[in-house]
Amino acid sequence: ASGTNAEMPARARREEEVRMFEGLSVAMVTPFRSGAIDWDATERLVEHMITGGVQGLVVSGSTGEAATCTVEERRELWKFVRERARGRVWVVAGTGTNSTADSIALTRMAEELGMDGAMVVTPFYNKPTPKGQAAHFAAVARSTKLPIILYNVPGRTGTNTTPDVLAMVQDV
């Protein structure tokens, strides 16, 4: 088949995307020094994880201080990590927030920067219903060509994303 990814049936695209994210991934912390991102430490961390055998890096997830980084810090961090990874591993940006509009904007930014995917957390604080979660995830997914990883972390979000929610958005 010589078609593009967009021409593939949805199931084939999902299977290809699942293969893309196979293997061990690590949620990166974001090193800081004196209130700013420590770029030298970030570079050492990327190299340490890649030489340690990971297949993927997740940047700006809840472990990576996403909630406290500015949009510009995220932009610089995602670009920096992607450039340092040099295609040796896949790099996913944590783009989820409790705001659908902000999550869409961050996901589009990740796409513009050439990230391999976006990780979208269940909206925190708002505690949306299952239908609300599905609407949020679907809106973000429809806003981008990037594959999306849905991130369920009930201890941080105050709510749980159940398999029923995943079923509602699996074909988006």
PDB file of C-alpha atoms in Angstrom:
ATOM      1  CA  ALA A   1       0.000   0.000   0.000  1.00  0.00           C
ATOM      2  CA  SER A   2       1.434   3.314  -1.038  1.00  0.00           C
ATOM      3  CA  GLY A   3      -1.183   5.519   0.628  1.00  0.00           C
ATOM      4  CA  THR A   4      -0.537   8.073   3.302  1.00  0.00           C
ATOM      5  CA  ASN A   5      -1.396   7.556   6.936  1.00  0.00           C
ATOM      6  CA  ALA A   6      -4.547   9.665   6.434  1.00  0.00           C
ATOM      7  CA  GLU A   7      -5.751   7.244   3.723  1.00  0.00           C
ATOM      8  CA  MET A   8      -5.398   4.202   5.997  1.00  0.00           C
ATOM      9  CA  PRO A   9      -8.510   2.738   7.617  1.00  0.00           C
ATOM     10  CA  ALA A  10      -8.895   3.855  11.253  1.00  0.00           C
ATOM     11  CA  ARG A  11      -8.050   0.394  12.657  1.00  0.00           C
ATOM     12  CA  ALA A  12      -4.824   0.174  10.596  1.00  0.00           C
ATOM     13  CA  ARG A  13      -3.800   3.668  11.748  1.00  0.00           C
ATOM     14  CA  ARG A  14      -4.396   2.679  15.382  1.00  0.00           C
ATOM     15  CA  GLU A  15      -2.317  -0.474  14.964  1.00  0.00           C
ATOM     16  CA  GLU A  16       0.500   1.554  13.377  1.00  0.00           C
ATOM     17  CA  GLU A  17       0.303   4.116  16.192  1.00  0.00           C
ATOM     18  CA  VAL A  18       0.376   1.374  18.832  1.00  0.00           C
ATOM     19  CA  ARG A  19       3.580   0.046  17.273  1.00  0.00           C
ATOM     20  CA  MET A  20       4.974   3.583  17.295  1.00  0.00           C
ATOM     21  CA  PHE A  21       4.690   3.751  21.056  1.00  0.00           C
ATOM     22  CA  GLU A  22       5.919   0.234  21.808  1.00  0.00           C
ATOM     23  CA  GLY A  23       8.585  -0.336  24.384  1.00  0.00           C
ATOM     24  CA  LEU A  24       9.738   1.396  27.503  1.00  0.00           C
ATOM     25  CA  SER A  25       8.958   5.071  27.882  1.00  0.00           C
ATOM     26  CA  VAL A  26       9.989   7.348  30.696  1.00  0.00           C
ATOM     27  CA  ALA A  27       8.195  10.367  32.073  1.00  0.00           C
ATOM     28  CA  MET A  28      10.934  12.969  32.344  1.00  0.00           C
ATOM     29  CA  VAL A  29      11.312  15.334  35.224  1.00  0.00           C
ATOM     30  CA  THR A  30      12.155  18.887  34.226  1.00  0.00           C
ATOM     31  CA  PRO A  31      15.377  19.955  35.948  1.00  0.00           C
ATOM     32  CA  PHE A  32      15.384  23.502  37.305  1.00  0.00           C
ATOM     33  CA  ARG A  33      18.142  25.659  38.763  1.00  0.00           C
ATOM     34  CA  SER A  34      17.524  29.109  40.253  1.00  0.00           C
ATOM     35  CA  GLY A  35      13.927  29.164  38.998  1.00  0.00           C
ATOM     36  CA  ALA A  36      14.718  28.373  35.355  1.00  0.00           C
ATOM     37  CA  ILE A  37      14.990  25.190  33.315  1.00  0.00           C
ATOM     38  CA  ASP A  38      18.477  23.747  33.701  1.00  0.00           C
ATOM     39  CA  TRP A  39      19.345  22.989  30.063  1.00  0.00           C
ATOM     40  CA  ASP A  40      22.626  21.218  30.837  1.00  0.00           C
ATOM     41  CA  ALA A  41      20.915  18.892  33.314  1.00  0.00           C
ATOM     42  CA  THR A  42      18.063  18.323  30.842  1.00  0.00           C
ATOM     43  CA  GLU A  43      20.525  17.325  28.133  1.00  0.00           C
ATOM     44  CA  ARG A  44      22.327  14.940  30.517  1.00  0.00           C
ATOM     45  CA  LEU A  45      18.994  13.439  31.553  1.00  0.00           C
ATOM     46  CA  VAL A  46      17.917  12.848  27.940  1.00  0.00           C
ATOM     47  CA  GLU A  47      21.232  11.172  27.130  1.00  0.00           C
ATOM     48  CA  HIS A  48      21.137   9.092  30.315  1.00  0.00           C
ATOM     49  CA  MET A  49      17.665   7.768  29.554  1.00  0.00           C
ATOM     50  CA  ILE A  50      18.397   7.038  25.903  1.00  0.00           C
ATOM     51  CA  THR A  51      21.680   5.266  26.626  1.00  0.00           C
ATOM     52  CA  GLY A  52      19.835   3.390  29.381  1.00  0.00           C
ATOM     53  CA  GLY A  53      17.631   1.807  26.732  1.00  0.00           C
ATOM     54  CA  VAL A  54      14.300   3.639  26.674  1.00  0.00           C
ATOM     55  CA  GLN A  55      12.317   3.715  23.449  1.00  0.00           C
ATOM     56  CA  GLY A  56      10.390   6.872  24.286  1.00  0.00           C
ATOM     57  CA  LEU A  57      10.398  10.043  26.346  1.00  0.00           C
ATOM     58  CA  VAL A  58       7.362  11.823  27.758  1.00  0.00           C
ATOM     59  CA  VAL A  59       8.077  15.507  28.318  1.00  0.00           C
ATOM     60  CA  SER A  60       5.868  17.793  30.440  1.00  0.00           C
ATOM     61  CA  GLY A  61       3.690  15.143  31.972  1.00  0.00           C
ATOM     62  CA  SER A  62       2.621  15.493  35.589  1.00  0.00           C
ATOM     63  CA  THR A  63       6.096  14.288  36.606  1.00  0.00           C
ATOM     64  CA  GLY A  64       7.636  17.019  34.450  1.00  0.00           C
ATOM     65  CA  GLU A  65       6.156  20.007  36.235  1.00  0.00           C
ATOM     66  CA  ALA A  66       3.776  20.733  33.342  1.00  0.00           C
ATOM     67  CA  ALA A  67       1.287  22.537  35.547  1.00  0.00           C
ATOM     68  CA  THR A  68       3.916  25.043  36.654  1.00  0.00           C
ATOM     69  CA  CYS A  69       5.712  25.674  33.348  1.00  0.00           C
ATOM     70  CA  THR A  70       4.718  28.555  31.128  1.00  0.00           C
ATOM     71  CA  VAL A  71       3.677  27.901  27.539  1.00  0.00           C
ATOM     72  CA  GLU A  72       6.998  29.364  26.359  1.00  0.00           C
ATOM     73  CA  GLU A  73       8.959  27.106  28.744  1.00  0.00           C
ATOM     74  CA  ARG A  74       7.065  24.110  27.367  1.00  0.00           C
ATOM     75  CA  ARG A  75       7.776  25.188  23.785  1.00  0.00           C
ATOM     76  CA  GLU A  76      11.492  25.547  24.490  1.00  0.00           C
ATOM     77  CA  LEU A  77      11.633  22.298  26.469  1.00  0.00           C
ATOM     78  CA  TRP A  78       9.812  20.218  23.844  1.00  0.00           C
ATOM     79  CA  LYS A  79      11.990  21.581  21.052  1.00  0.00           C
ATOM     80  CA  PHE A  80      15.153  21.060  23.096  1.00  0.00           C
ATOM     81  CA  VAL A  81      14.342  17.455  24.015  1.00  0.00           C
ATOM     82  CA  ARG A  82      13.207  16.579  20.474  1.00  0.00           C
ATOM     83  CA  GLU A  83      16.437  17.996  19.062  1.00  0.00           C
ATOM     84  CA  ARG A  84      18.587  16.131  21.617  1.00  0.00           C
ATOM     85  CA  ALA A  85      16.734  12.858  20.979  1.00  0.00           C
ATOM     86  CA  ARG A  86      17.698  13.147  17.288  1.00  0.00           C
ATOM     87  CA  GLY A  87      15.158  10.520  16.251  1.00  0.00           C
ATOM     88  CA  ARG A  88      16.745   7.826  18.415  1.00  0.00           C
ATOM     89  CA  VAL A  89      13.543   7.525  20.477  1.00  0.00           C
ATOM     90  CA  TRP A  90      10.011   8.823  20.122  1.00  0.00           C
ATOM     91  CA  VAL A  91       9.159  11.959  22.072  1.00  0.00           C
ATOM     92  CA  VAL A  92       5.657  12.715  23.339  1.00  0.00           C
ATOM     93  CA  ALA A  93       4.594  16.040  24.845  1.00  0.00           C
ATOM     94  CA  GLY A  94       2.198  16.234  27.758  1.00  0.00           C
ATOM     95  CA  THR A  95      -0.392  18.630  26.380  1.00  0.00           C
ATOM     96  CA  GLY A  96      -3.384  17.979  28.594  1.00  0.00           C
ATOM     97  CA  THR A  97      -4.835  20.525  30.988  1.00  0.00           C
ATOM     98  CA  ASN A  98      -8.203  21.040  32.657  1.00  0.00           C
ATOM     99  CA  SER A  99      -9.167  23.335  29.778  1.00  0.00           C
ATOM    100  CA  THR A 100     -10.101  21.813  26.434  1.00  0.00           C
ATOM    101  CA  ALA A 101      -9.124  25.009  24.568  1.00  0.00           C
ATOM    102  CA  ASP A 102      -5.707  25.139  26.267  1.00  0.00           C
ATOM    103  CA  SER A 103      -5.160  21.421  25.651  1.00  0.00           C
ATOM    104  CA  ILE A 104      -5.941  21.926  21.964  1.00  0.00           C
ATOM    105  CA  ALA A 105      -3.558  24.892  21.737  1.00  0.00           C
ATOM    106  CA  LEU A 106      -0.747  22.939  23.410  1.00  0.00           C
ATOM    107  CA  THR A 107      -1.387  19.880  21.240  1.00  0.00           C
ATOM    108  CA  ARG A 108      -1.240  22.005  18.091  1.00  0.00           C
ATOM    109  CA  MET A 109       2.003  23.525  19.345  1.00  0.00           C
ATOM    110  CA  ALA A 110       3.427  20.029  19.895  1.00  0.00           C
ATOM    111  CA  GLU A 111       2.463  19.115  16.335  1.00  0.00           C
ATOM    112  CA  GLU A 112       4.083  22.287  14.945  1.00  0.00           C
ATOM    113  CA  LEU A 113       7.287  21.431  16.830  1.00  0.00           C
ATOM    114  CA  GLY A 114       7.421  17.957  15.297  1.00  0.00           C
ATOM    115  CA  MET A 115       6.665  15.924  18.416  1.00  0.00           C
ATOM    116  CA  ASP A 116       5.784  12.272  17.809  1.00  0.00           C
ATOM    117  CA  GLY A 117       2.603  12.368  19.857  1.00  0.00           C
ATOM    118  CA  ALA A 118       0.706  14.087  22.629  1.00  0.00           C
ATOM    119  CA  MET A 119      -0.280  12.781  26.039  1.00  0.00           C
ATOM    120  CA  VAL A 120      -3.583  14.204  27.269  1.00  0.00           C
ATOM    121  CA  VAL A 121      -4.468  13.833  30.938  1.00  0.00           C
ATOM    122  CA  THR A 122      -8.011  13.529  32.191  1.00  0.00           C
ATOM    123  CA  PRO A 123      -9.046  17.106  32.979  1.00  0.00           C
ATOM    124  CA  PHE A 124      -8.089  17.839  36.562  1.00  0.00           C
ATOM    125  CA  TYR A 125     -10.002  19.828  39.159  1.00  0.00           C
ATOM    126  CA  ASN A 126     -13.183  20.063  37.012  1.00  0.00           C
ATOM    127  CA  LYS A 127     -14.032  16.356  37.585  1.00  0.00           C
ATOM    128  CA  PRO A 128     -15.932  15.948  34.297  1.00  0.00           C
ATOM    129  CA  THR A 129     -18.470  13.180  33.827  1.00  0.00           C
ATOM    130  CA  PRO A 130     -17.532  10.291  31.526  1.00  0.00           C
ATOM    131  CA  LYS A 131     -19.322  12.039  28.639  1.00  0.00           C
ATOM    132  CA  GLY A 132     -17.449  15.251  29.478  1.00  0.00           C
ATOM    133  CA  GLN A 133     -14.128  13.394  29.483  1.00  0.00           C
ATOM    134  CA  ALA A 134     -14.946  11.813  26.118  1.00  0.00           C
ATOM    135  CA  ALA A 135     -15.905  15.205  24.659  1.00  0.00           C
ATOM    136  CA  HIS A 136     -12.619  16.695  25.920  1.00  0.00           C
ATOM    137  CA  PHE A 137     -10.464  13.875  24.534  1.00  0.00           C
ATOM    138  CA  ALA A 138     -12.355  13.839  21.217  1.00  0.00           C
ATOM    139  CA  ALA A 139     -11.985  17.600  20.737  1.00  0.00           C
ATOM    140  CA  VAL A 140      -8.237  17.415  21.351  1.00  0.00           C
ATOM    141  CA  ALA A 141      -7.829  14.399  19.051  1.00  0.00           C
ATOM    142  CA  ARG A 142      -9.773  16.080  16.248  1.00  0.00           C
ATOM    143  CA  SER A 143      -7.560  19.174  16.493  1.00  0.00           C
ATOM    144  CA  THR A 144      -4.362  17.390  15.437  1.00  0.00           C
ATOM    145  CA  LYS A 145      -2.784  14.749  13.251  1.00  0.00           C
ATOM    146  CA  LEU A 146      -0.663  13.578  16.173  1.00  0.00           C
ATOM    147  CA  PRO A 147      -1.454  10.277  17.840  1.00  0.00           C
ATOM    148  CA  ILE A 148      -2.855  10.843  21.320  1.00  0.00           C
ATOM    149  CA  ILE A 149      -2.093   8.910  24.488  1.00  0.00           C
ATOM    150  CA  LEU A 150      -4.857   9.276  27.071  1.00  0.00           C
ATOM    151  CA  TYR A 151      -3.399   9.581  30.553  1.00  0.00           C
ATOM    152  CA  ASN A 152      -5.476   8.435  33.507  1.00  0.00           C
ATOM    153  CA  VAL A 153      -4.038   9.442  36.869  1.00  0.00           C
ATOM    154  CA  PRO A 154      -6.941   9.571  39.340  1.00  0.00           C
ATOM    155  CA  GLY A 155      -4.741  10.603  42.257  1.00  0.00           C
ATOM    156  CA  ARG A 156      -3.857  13.827  40.456  1.00  0.00           C
ATOM    157  CA  THR A 157      -7.127  14.548  38.647  1.00  0.00           C
ATOM    158  CA  GLY A 158      -9.677  13.597  41.282  1.00  0.00           C
ATOM    159  CA  THR A 159     -11.554  11.424  38.788  1.00  0.00           C
ATOM    160  CA  ASN A 160     -11.083   8.169  36.915  1.00  0.00           C
ATOM    161  CA  THR A 161     -11.205   7.602  33.178  1.00  0.00           C
ATOM    162  CA  THR A 162     -12.917   4.249  32.749  1.00  0.00           C
ATOM    163  CA  PRO A 163     -12.831   1.807  29.835  1.00  0.00           C
ATOM    164  CA  ASP A 164     -16.286   3.116  28.871  1.00  0.00           C
ATOM    165  CA  VAL A 165     -14.736   6.522  28.163  1.00  0.00           C
ATOM    166  CA  LEU A 166     -12.014   4.928  26.051  1.00  0.00           C
ATOM    167  CA  ALA A 167     -14.697   3.089  24.060  1.00  0.00           C
ATOM    168  CA  MET A 168     -16.434   6.411  23.366  1.00  0.00           C
ATOM    169  CA  VAL A 169     -13.309   7.910  21.773  1.00  0.00           C
ATOM    170  CA  GLN A 170     -11.498   4.924  20.265  1.00  0.00           C
ATOM    171  CA  ASP A 171     -12.455   5.773  16.675  1.00  0.00           C
ATOM    172  CA  VAL A 172     -11.744   9.505  16.831  1.00  0.00           C
TER     173      VAL A 172
END
